[in-house]
Amino acid sequence: MTFPGGTTVNDPLSGVHTGSGHQFNFNWMAGADEHLIRKGVPRVTIVREHRRRLAQCFVRPRRYGLASERLDRPGAVVLLDGPPGAGRRAAATMLLDEVSGDTGLIDELPPTSEEAVFEPQADHRYLLDLSRTADDDFLVAQHTLVRYHSAVAECGARLVIVLPAGLDWLLQADLAPLVVRLDRPNGRSVFVRSLRARRVDFTQEELDTAELRHMYDAAPMRELARLADLVTEARDSRRFGPAFPTWRDEALAAATNWSDQVARQLGEHRDAPGRAMLFAAAMLSGAAADAAHSGARRLLDILRHEPENSFGLARPDLAEELERLSIERIADGRIAFRRLAYDSALRAHFWANFPELRSAFRNWTAQCLELPELTAGDRRALTARFAEQAFATGRPDDVSTLVEEWTGRPGGRSRAEAAAALELGLSHERYGSHFRAQIYTWVTGRITADLALVLTDVCQQVMAVTHPEQAAVRLRHLALRHEGPHVATARSALADLAWENPRIFRRLVDRLAADALAQGAGDLLLELLDPGRRSTEPPWPAFTLAWRALLMSKPAAAWTPVLRRRLDTLTPCPGDGRVISALVLAAAGDHVLLNRLYVAVCAWSLLSSEQVPTDPDRGADTRRRIAERFCQEIDRALGLDISSSTPGARGTGENI
């Protein structure tokens, strides 16, 4: 069961699809603040739900136990080999999921590191998927693999690497002992567990057909998962009877037979209007019939097809055309095909067998998103279907082209579709790395404000879950290399990610401290150090370094509000001494900075309750005690007598 890493929502959250075709359930929308947000459950929850469903369906292959034993010790690295379709990525995910880690997440590493140094966290879990790496690229990727291996072994993390099938002879000799070759799991067991996970009722005898036995023996695990999805879809549609045998037969036909029927139907309808309607209906299945009609007309216009010499009432009406093409119009006016997943087979046929029209299909998709007959759900479905076919035909750049077009228009009407398309690309097994590289190219160049906003949200909500360090690199470029109101959103997203990941916090501070006067660096430090709603503890050395860089690069008027909000979070207890010590240490050795810090703390202690919006209930006495302790630390750093150090004891007349 090779699943695209964490892209489906399971059980009570949304619809489900885990097959080789990519049926995604996206709910992107533009919020009142004009920032893209993800409706529903957080991405982290989606990934965890995916892994829970994977665990329900997973069948351990031979030698899985050996891999599990090797991974049990800290610092272990396991390389998984096996035949194509045996579920190596699923096995890698399960191996890491069964090992307790410092977080509930698994970081996926890129084949080539973008940072000079890879610094894994102790007791953290990492996945490196090289299953689709070609011969030449595999030789290069091994250099990165060796560096990952050394770093993981040294710090006590764990790493599982999925090797490309059939390239074990290219593996370096010193890596060979780390390889565990998995066999194909029992196909019937995989199918049974997949059905049970979807709560499908069946008997063992109903699983014993010639077609199913062939699939048990030969089909990749992803195809067995897809077949279980089709059975579930047939059951839930309530159009194919009340019992498992009819659901099974319809699902098997959809999985194996429709390509021939589609070819026959297109052979029977060679007229351009008929084929245009079939294409539009397949891409817009589930939408209003009027939308399919408008879509067909747009395709004919794009292809510059000369209209027939019949006008108005002389033409066949829409009902006649739908009947001629075996397209149903159900009670609420939406269109559907009579057979299960027939629309999917039609889409695949058009994109696979009309290669010279793929660019036209892409342009058609862009235009159809503007059809007034489409709902938001229809647009999301169209986006997903277009991306699925672009990936299936090896044209991921078509998705990138539309993302640029959708975010290049004034008004940002298609930002939600652009974000959904990028999420599909980032979640794709084969093209995920392609889109991470494409996003890097975008953020290091000149882009529109809408594209920057989409990339910020995609990096924060999608890429950061599985590739946090790559997400941080891209957010850093968005925060420092660009201008406009969207930059503040990128700064906030990067700061949130840094507070969630101490390693990213440290690296970000190191970069900002090295060039604190660079454009945007000071503003990013302000965002990073603003406590906001963050309740986790920072890595204290990096926290101190960040404050020093901020104190030296920004005037007191800029950092005083941030300092006050930080002071508002403190209590006069010993545990908050680390914050005080870090702030004083940040200014140590520079009397001017220490004096400015002293003045700011004294001024804060004298604020009235009405002037402390973050905590108006805090009493002046509490603030005075915190400030007294703070000022004692400052005086000690200045080498002064601390016996008389109370707020304002030295006055507040320093020159700021």
XYZ file of C-alpha atoms in Angstrom:
656
model
C 0.000 0.000 0.000
C 2.105 2.859 -1.241
C 0.219 5.948 -0.175
C 1.079 9.526 -1.164
C 2.376 10.890 2.143
C -0.519 12.247 4.072
C -2.936 13.723 1.563
C -6.304 12.181 2.385
C -8.762 12.815 5.169
C -10.255 9.756 6.774
C -13.287 8.509 8.672
C -15.357 11.228 10.341
C -13.461 14.110 8.849
C -14.216 13.890 5.138
C -14.410 11.651 2.103
C -11.742 9.000 1.589
C -9.591 7.877 -1.288
C -6.301 6.002 -1.012
C -5.744 4.639 -4.486
C -3.328 5.448 -7.265
C -5.693 8.027 -8.682
C -5.594 11.234 -6.685
C -9.000 12.112 -5.265
C -8.391 14.931 -2.804
C -10.804 16.736 -0.542
C -9.641 20.340 -0.344
C -11.392 23.183 1.423
C -9.332 26.288 0.720
C -11.023 29.632 0.957
C -10.178 33.307 1.228
C -10.811 34.646 4.701
C -12.056 38.052 5.682
C -8.476 39.151 6.220
C -7.647 38.174 2.624
C -5.292 35.423 3.788
C -5.792 31.931 2.510
C -6.826 29.596 5.295
C -7.457 25.868 5.392
C -10.991 25.118 6.495
C -11.674 22.153 8.745
C -9.017 20.111 10.486
C -5.349 21.145 10.613
C -2.878 19.555 8.238
C -1.121 17.803 11.142
C -4.392 16.102 12.033
C -4.864 15.063 8.419
C -1.433 13.419 8.337
C -2.052 11.635 11.632
C -5.429 10.405 10.412
C -3.746 9.146 7.261
C -1.249 7.172 9.309
C -4.018 5.782 11.494
C -5.858 4.548 8.392
C -2.619 3.165 7.010
C -2.107 1.194 10.221
C -5.605 -0.271 9.870
C -4.871 -1.511 6.341
C -1.207 -2.432 6.674
C -0.086 -6.058 6.357
C 3.482 -6.755 7.417
C 5.627 -8.194 4.616
C 8.335 -10.796 5.209
C 11.419 -9.447 7.025
C 9.483 -6.440 8.339
C 10.294 -7.695 11.833
C 14.020 -7.591 11.054
C 13.752 -3.970 9.944
C 11.773 -3.143 13.081
C 14.424 -4.712 15.331
C 17.199 -2.729 13.650
C 15.294 0.526 13.971
C 14.606 -0.022 17.657
C 17.930 1.411 18.803
C 18.607 5.186 18.727
C 20.793 6.267 15.821
C 19.577 3.414 13.610
C 19.377 3.748 9.820
C 17.457 1.170 7.776
C 17.421 0.931 3.966
C 14.334 -0.775 2.524
C 14.476 -2.656 -0.773
C 11.867 -4.783 -2.488
C 9.883 -5.308 -5.692
C 7.843 -2.429 -7.160
C 4.318 -2.271 -5.779
C 5.221 -4.123 -2.586
C 4.452 -1.123 -0.390
C 7.947 -0.047 0.607
C 6.951 3.531 1.444
C 4.015 2.333 3.515
C 6.348 -0.037 5.361
C 8.816 2.804 5.975
C 6.043 4.998 7.365
C 4.797 2.231 9.646
C 8.296 1.414 10.893
C 8.814 5.029 11.933
C 5.296 5.393 13.295
C 5.779 2.401 15.600
C 8.905 3.962 17.118
C 8.214 6.541 19.799
C 9.654 9.930 18.892
C 9.871 13.384 20.393
C 6.870 14.523 18.344
C 4.020 12.860 16.534
C 5.461 13.850 13.161
C 7.869 12.260 10.717
C 10.135 14.626 8.792
C 10.696 13.698 5.157
C 14.167 14.563 3.909
C 14.994 15.760 0.373
C 17.338 13.660 -1.830
C 19.696 16.648 -1.895
C 20.044 18.865 1.165
C 19.436 22.596 0.644
C 21.312 23.508 3.799
C 25.070 23.163 4.168
C 24.713 21.119 7.352
C 22.055 18.579 8.300
C 21.439 18.744 12.048
C 18.883 16.111 13.062
C 17.262 16.228 16.464
C 17.870 13.441 18.959
C 15.041 10.910 19.157
C 13.458 12.371 16.001
C 12.187 10.310 13.053
C 13.121 10.862 9.400
C 12.068 9.365 6.068
C 14.014 9.568 2.799
C 12.115 8.234 -0.220
C 14.386 7.443 -3.175
C 11.972 4.949 -4.742
C 11.516 6.996 -7.918
C 15.161 8.010 -8.301
C 16.768 7.190 -11.662
C 20.160 5.453 -12.073
C 22.274 8.589 -12.504
C 20.437 10.523 -9.803
C 20.802 7.615 -7.385
C 24.585 7.803 -7.571
C 24.409 11.493 -6.641
C 21.766 10.932 -3.965
C 24.022 8.431 -2.201
C 26.399 11.231 -1.194
C 23.518 12.934 0.605
C 22.425 9.577 1.991
C 25.848 9.022 3.566
C 25.760 12.459 5.216
C 22.270 11.805 6.565
C 23.409 8.420 7.875
C 26.355 9.885 9.772
C 24.343 12.726 11.305
C 21.463 10.476 12.393
C 23.790 7.872 13.903
C 25.690 10.531 15.824
C 22.696 12.286 17.407
C 20.530 9.251 18.167
C 17.686 9.923 15.718
C 16.183 7.287 13.407
C 16.075 7.212 9.618
C 14.379 4.880 7.123
C 15.351 5.130 3.450
C 13.256 3.665 0.636
C 15.604 2.495 -2.124
C 14.726 2.475 -5.832
C 13.760 -1.016 -6.927
C 16.396 -2.866 -8.940
C 19.282 -0.489 -8.222
C 20.785 -2.354 -5.272
C 23.824 -3.156 -7.433
C 24.658 0.590 -7.468
C 24.656 0.844 -3.669
C 27.962 1.610 -1.972
C 29.470 -1.418 -0.263
C 29.507 0.158 3.212
C 25.748 0.776 2.998
C 24.841 -2.776 1.968
C 24.633 -4.126 5.571
C 21.881 -1.611 6.307
C 19.567 -3.028 3.597
C 16.465 -5.080 4.455
C 14.696 -6.562 1.433
C 10.948 -6.805 1.937
C 8.770 -9.293 0.081
C 5.341 -8.576 -1.340
C 2.616 -8.768 1.351
C -0.302 -11.173 0.972
C -2.603 -9.396 -1.483
C -5.796 -10.957 -0.176
C -4.986 -9.879 3.378
C -4.328 -6.324 2.201
C -7.676 -6.202 0.398
C -9.532 -7.662 3.381
C -8.053 -5.166 5.806
C -8.740 -2.297 3.392
C -12.409 -3.307 3.171
C -12.730 -3.650 6.923
C -11.156 -0.237 7.455
C -13.928 1.153 5.248
C -16.589 -0.830 7.139
C -17.650 -2.857 4.100
C -19.570 -6.059 4.894
C -18.589 -9.214 2.966
C -18.077 -12.943 3.328
C -14.837 -14.806 2.638
C -16.510 -16.709 -0.214
C -17.362 -13.425 -1.946
C -13.641 -12.646 -2.153
C -12.808 -15.849 -4.017
C -13.253 -14.968 -7.697
C -10.830 -15.473 -10.573
C -10.445 -11.741 -11.153
C -9.766 -11.017 -7.502
C -7.280 -13.888 -7.205
C -5.354 -12.456 -10.146
C -5.245 -9.042 -8.460
C -4.122 -10.594 -5.173
C -1.138 -12.123 -6.956
C -0.166 -9.380 -9.401
C -1.628 -5.963 -8.572
C 0.449 -3.355 -6.712
C -0.723 -2.674 -3.180
C -1.974 0.757 -4.222
C -4.288 -0.869 -6.771
C -5.793 -3.134 -4.121
C -6.397 -0.054 -1.957
C -7.975 1.690 -4.947
C -10.225 -1.321 -5.563
C -11.410 -1.140 -1.946
C -12.180 2.552 -2.511
C -14.224 1.717 -5.605
C -16.191 -0.923 -3.683
C -16.911 1.693 -1.009
C -17.950 4.230 -3.639
C -20.311 1.708 -5.231
C -21.872 0.960 -1.847
C -22.253 4.600 -0.864
C -23.779 5.627 -4.215
C -26.754 3.270 -3.611
C -27.002 2.766 -7.360
C -25.572 -0.739 -7.555
C -27.670 -2.850 -5.244
C -27.547 -3.611 -1.521
C -24.965 -6.419 -1.403
C -21.210 -6.866 -1.725
C -21.180 -9.015 -4.929
C -22.668 -6.217 -7.046
C -20.388 -3.594 -5.465
C -17.422 -5.887 -6.093
C -18.321 -6.563 -9.723
C -18.919 -2.889 -10.483
C -15.632 -1.956 -8.812
C -13.715 -4.621 -10.739
C -15.257 -3.421 -13.989
C -14.317 0.165 -13.161
C -10.763 -0.871 -12.320
C -10.147 -3.076 -15.354
C -12.707 -2.723 -18.148
C -13.716 0.879 -18.783
C -10.777 1.771 -21.032
C -12.144 -0.468 -23.793
C -15.672 0.909 -23.417
C -14.396 4.480 -23.513
C -12.475 3.775 -26.711
C -15.603 2.261 -28.296
C -17.759 5.207 -27.261
C -15.349 7.742 -28.723
C -15.179 5.648 -31.864
C -18.952 5.921 -32.141
C -18.924 9.702 -31.568
C -16.332 11.232 -33.822
C -18.037 14.612 -34.100
C -16.201 17.422 -32.327
C -19.251 18.737 -30.397
C -19.988 15.268 -29.014
C -16.413 14.659 -27.933
C -16.181 18.139 -26.449
C -19.279 17.425 -24.371
C -17.865 14.080 -23.213
C -14.616 15.760 -22.183
C -16.369 18.592 -20.355
C -18.783 16.204 -18.634
C -15.900 14.009 -17.469
C -13.937 16.964 -16.097
C -17.057 18.544 -14.540
C -18.836 15.387 -13.398
C -21.149 16.260 -10.513
C -21.593 19.871 -11.676
C -24.681 21.377 -13.283
C -25.517 20.262 -16.814
C -25.385 23.897 -17.927
C -21.747 24.048 -16.752
C -20.841 21.044 -18.908
C -22.624 22.630 -21.864
C -20.717 25.906 -21.404
C -17.485 23.967 -20.897
C -17.954 22.080 -24.139
C -18.516 25.338 -26.033
C -15.362 26.828 -24.523
C -13.314 23.830 -25.594
C -14.581 24.142 -29.170
C -13.664 27.841 -29.119
C -10.150 27.099 -27.833
C -9.695 24.484 -30.570
C -11.100 26.966 -33.133
C -13.697 24.489 -34.262
C -16.068 25.911 -36.858
C -19.679 25.663 -35.605
C -22.223 23.666 -37.520
C -24.617 25.455 -39.844
C -27.577 25.081 -37.517
C -28.770 27.761 -35.185
C -30.989 28.173 -32.150
C -33.964 25.869 -32.102
C -32.690 23.891 -35.101
C -29.938 22.345 -33.001
C -30.412 19.262 -30.796
C -31.302 20.396 -27.301
C -29.177 19.664 -24.232
C -31.330 16.744 -23.105
C -30.968 15.082 -26.511
C -27.216 15.576 -26.471
C -26.857 14.109 -22.991
C -28.997 11.114 -23.923
C -27.014 10.546 -27.123
C -23.781 10.465 -25.110
C -25.166 8.306 -22.238
C -24.786 11.132 -19.698
C -27.392 11.266 -16.963
C -28.930 14.417 -15.539
C -30.159 13.653 -12.054
C -32.988 15.388 -10.222
C -31.076 18.467 -9.064
C -29.679 19.142 -12.546
C -26.205 17.726 -11.959
C -24.634 15.372 -14.478
C -23.272 11.874 -13.857
C -22.294 8.771 -15.801
C -24.194 5.544 -15.353
C -21.190 3.339 -14.569
C -18.939 3.614 -11.548
C -15.804 5.742 -12.134
C -16.561 6.001 -15.863
C -15.821 9.739 -15.758
C -12.323 8.949 -14.479
C -11.707 6.556 -17.364
C -12.895 9.186 -19.856
C -10.547 11.793 -18.430
C -7.610 9.406 -18.561
C -8.414 8.482 -22.189
C -8.617 12.074 -23.419
C -5.376 13.143 -21.729
C -3.462 9.995 -22.688
C -4.600 9.719 -26.317
C -4.739 13.342 -27.463
C -1.207 14.493 -26.566
C -1.290 17.407 -29.002
C -4.317 18.832 -27.146
C -2.915 18.761 -23.593
C -1.950 22.413 -23.669
C -5.458 23.220 -24.898
C -6.921 21.131 -22.054
C -4.796 23.148 -19.619
C -6.024 26.444 -21.058
C -9.577 25.140 -20.990
C -9.238 24.359 -17.284
C -8.062 27.896 -16.589
C -11.023 29.380 -18.445
C -13.609 27.011 -16.977
C -12.848 28.082 -13.427
C -14.567 31.349 -14.347
C -17.842 29.678 -15.373
C -20.655 31.206 -13.276
C -22.441 27.839 -13.195
C -19.689 26.270 -11.070
C -19.827 26.158 -7.296
C -16.736 26.384 -5.079
C -16.841 22.591 -4.735
C -17.009 22.186 -8.515
C -13.928 24.382 -8.924
C -12.000 22.371 -6.356
C -12.958 19.126 -8.081
C -11.931 20.512 -11.478
C -8.582 21.633 -10.058
C -7.915 18.181 -8.606
C -8.903 16.391 -11.824
C -6.721 18.628 -13.933
C -3.740 18.078 -11.617
C -4.317 14.320 -11.627
C -4.149 14.159 -15.421
C -1.205 16.564 -15.662
C 0.759 14.309 -13.302
C -0.366 11.130 -15.072
C 0.919 12.453 -18.405
C 4.203 13.745 -16.986
C 3.352 17.449 -17.253
C 3.705 18.926 -13.748
C 4.753 22.260 -15.261
C 1.201 22.637 -16.575
C 0.090 22.885 -12.940
C 2.780 25.486 -12.229
C 1.693 27.456 -15.296
C -1.899 27.629 -14.082
C -0.817 28.545 -10.554
C 1.060 31.524 -12.000
C -1.912 32.458 -14.169
C -4.437 32.143 -11.338
C -2.334 34.314 -9.020
C -1.423 36.827 -11.704
C -4.945 38.132 -12.109
C -6.107 41.159 -10.134
C -8.468 40.438 -7.278
C -7.115 37.037 -6.279
C -10.275 35.188 -7.320
C -8.428 31.914 -7.982
C -6.011 31.860 -5.052
C -7.899 28.989 -3.435
C -7.530 26.837 -6.560
C -3.836 27.748 -6.851
C -3.251 26.680 -3.248
C -5.146 23.422 -3.772
C -3.148 22.637 -6.927
C 0.128 23.218 -5.099
C -0.970 21.004 -2.223
C -1.700 18.257 -4.738
C 1.739 18.700 -6.249
C 3.560 18.746 -2.927
C 1.705 15.610 -1.816
C 2.444 13.677 -5.004
C 4.890 10.782 -4.637
C 6.651 11.409 -7.917
C 6.439 15.181 -8.241
C 6.566 16.379 -4.632
C 10.260 17.258 -4.929
C 9.583 18.964 -8.280
C 7.096 21.335 -6.647
C 9.309 22.010 -3.664
C 12.008 23.041 -6.147
C 9.499 25.121 -8.129
C 8.423 26.966 -4.989
C 12.075 27.692 -4.216
C 12.487 29.156 -7.714
C 9.425 31.337 -7.211
C 10.391 32.696 -3.782
C 13.907 33.591 -4.942
C 12.592 35.556 -7.921
C 9.998 38.222 -8.685
C 6.415 37.134 -8.038
C 3.020 38.752 -7.578
C 1.605 39.512 -4.159
C -1.124 36.895 -4.629
C 1.393 34.178 -5.479
C 3.489 35.158 -2.459
C 0.416 34.863 -0.251
C -0.433 31.426 -1.659
C 3.156 30.216 -1.244
C 3.233 31.455 2.351
C 0.146 29.462 3.265
C 1.240 26.364 1.365
C 4.677 26.413 2.998
C 3.227 26.895 6.466
C 0.280 24.518 6.245
C 1.458 21.807 3.859
C 5.221 21.640 3.399
C 6.053 22.391 7.035
C 4.305 19.218 8.218
C 6.620 16.839 6.347
C 9.508 19.082 5.212
C 9.797 21.760 7.928
C 13.325 22.893 7.127
C 12.602 23.302 3.418
C 9.459 25.225 4.346
C 11.532 27.497 6.591
C 14.010 28.223 3.789
C 11.207 29.314 1.483
C 9.407 31.359 4.115
C 12.682 33.111 4.921
C 13.038 34.188 1.294
C 9.421 35.381 1.256
C 10.016 37.373 4.423
C 13.333 38.949 3.423
C 13.491 39.188 -0.367
C 10.082 40.658 -1.124
C 8.077 43.789 -0.418
C 4.414 44.409 0.185
C 1.735 43.669 2.780
C 2.123 39.901 2.301
C 5.623 40.044 3.803
C 4.161 40.439 7.292
C 2.210 37.213 6.768
C 5.382 35.400 5.736
C 7.258 36.741 8.772
C 4.519 35.558 11.106
C 4.379 32.112 9.473
C 8.147 31.695 9.712
C 8.194 32.799 13.351
C 5.452 30.301 14.209
C 7.380 27.512 12.493
C 10.594 28.474 14.281
C 8.914 28.362 17.692
C 7.608 24.882 16.887
C 11.050 23.621 15.848
C 14.104 24.579 17.963
C 16.514 23.621 15.194
C 14.828 26.001 12.772
C 14.792 28.703 15.475
C 18.560 28.363 15.961
C 19.376 28.386 12.247
C 17.138 31.346 11.576
C 18.703 33.354 14.402
C 22.211 32.490 13.216
C 21.395 33.865 9.760
C 19.696 37.003 11.062
C 22.407 37.748 13.623
C 25.106 37.431 10.956
C 23.517 40.260 8.970
C 21.061 41.983 11.280
C 21.189 45.210 9.263
C 20.088 43.552 6.032
C 16.722 44.484 4.569
C 13.907 42.944 6.578
C 16.152 41.219 9.139
C 15.233 43.543 11.977
C 11.517 43.267 11.281
C 11.802 39.487 11.187
C 13.619 39.532 14.545
C 10.801 41.647 15.985
C 8.248 39.090 14.782
C 10.332 36.164 16.001
C 10.751 37.594 19.508
C 7.204 38.853 19.945
C 5.647 36.359 22.375
C 2.174 36.580 20.856
C 0.265 33.392 21.700
C 3.397 31.253 21.839
C 3.691 29.361 25.084
C 6.624 27.034 24.358
C 10.108 27.755 25.650
C 12.683 28.979 23.131
C 16.194 27.569 22.776
C 17.767 29.981 25.245
C 21.181 30.589 23.611
C 19.469 31.403 20.306
C 16.867 33.512 22.108
C 19.666 35.556 23.693
C 21.503 35.936 20.397
C 18.307 37.065 18.675
C 17.690 39.741 21.293
C 21.254 40.996 21.005
C 20.916 41.277 17.222
C 17.606 43.105 17.672
C 18.959 45.524 20.295
C 21.889 46.377 18.049
C 19.935 46.755 14.799
C 16.728 48.513 15.845
C 16.105 51.700 17.884
C 14.514 51.374 21.311
C 11.206 52.682 19.969
C 10.965 49.613 17.701
C 11.716 46.894 20.225
C 10.177 48.419 23.365
C 6.606 47.200 22.560
C 7.940 43.660 22.033
C 9.894 43.867 25.285
C 6.797 45.019 27.142
C 4.726 42.131 25.780
C 7.487 39.749 26.846
C 7.559 41.292 30.338
C 3.771 40.990 30.527
C 4.136 37.199 30.220
C 6.420 36.955 33.260
C 5.606 36.305 36.879
C 7.837 37.127 39.852
C 8.802 33.500 40.326
C 12.187 31.810 39.907
C 11.162 30.089 36.665
C 11.041 33.361 34.769
C 14.625 34.149 35.667
C 15.781 32.627 32.384
C 13.976 35.302 30.388
C 15.461 38.056 32.513
C 18.943 36.561 32.362
C 18.712 36.081 28.583
C 17.650 39.670 28.002
C 20.383 41.081 30.215
C 22.973 38.782 28.681
C 21.888 39.991 25.224
C 22.993 43.509 26.156
C 26.029 42.486 28.229
C 29.277 44.278 27.421
C 27.514 47.281 25.898
C 26.666 49.973 28.446
C 24.488 51.861 25.978
C 22.308 48.812 25.342
C 22.111 48.006 29.041
C 21.028 51.575 29.820
C 18.364 51.458 27.116
C 17.107 48.168 28.479
C 17.053 49.642 31.996
C 15.025 52.634 30.866
C 12.515 50.457 29.033
C 12.003 48.162 32.024
C 11.571 51.074 34.420
C 9.024 52.700 32.114
C 7.095 49.418 31.902
C 6.963 49.076 35.678
C 5.342 52.516 35.964
C 2.526 51.816 33.489
C -1.012 51.948 34.764
C -3.307 48.943 34.369
C -5.118 50.709 31.525
C -1.810 50.914 29.643
C -1.212 47.139 29.781
C -3.738 45.750 27.292
C -2.194 42.268 27.287
C -2.845 41.806 31.018
C -4.890 44.665 32.532
C -5.518 42.673 35.731
C -1.847 42.538 36.612
C -1.155 44.797 39.548
C 1.457 47.525 39.656
C 3.081 45.741 42.604
C 3.673 42.621 40.507
C 5.241 44.653 37.717
C 7.373 46.508 40.248
C 8.762 43.270 41.721
C 9.581 41.884 38.265
C 11.237 45.155 37.263
C 13.194 45.268 40.528
C 14.688 41.896 39.839
C 15.371 42.874 36.243
C 17.117 46.087 37.241
C 19.283 44.253 39.767
C 20.504 41.998 36.952
C 21.218 45.030 34.758
C 23.120 46.800 37.521
C 25.114 43.659 38.179
C 26.013 43.536 34.460
C 27.052 47.209 34.682
C 29.180 46.515 37.751
C 27.088 48.823 39.948
C 26.111 48.441 43.602
C 22.856 46.475 43.488
C 21.843 47.256 47.053
C 19.842 50.270 45.925
C 18.668 48.899 42.629
C 14.978 49.514 42.404
C 13.126 50.692 39.315
C 13.983 54.306 38.749
C 16.764 54.365 41.352
C 19.159 55.642 38.716
C 16.520 57.726 37.103
C 15.346 57.358 33.561
C 17.311 60.107 31.963
C 19.598 57.994 29.815
C 19.923 59.176 26.255
C 17.983 56.698 24.116
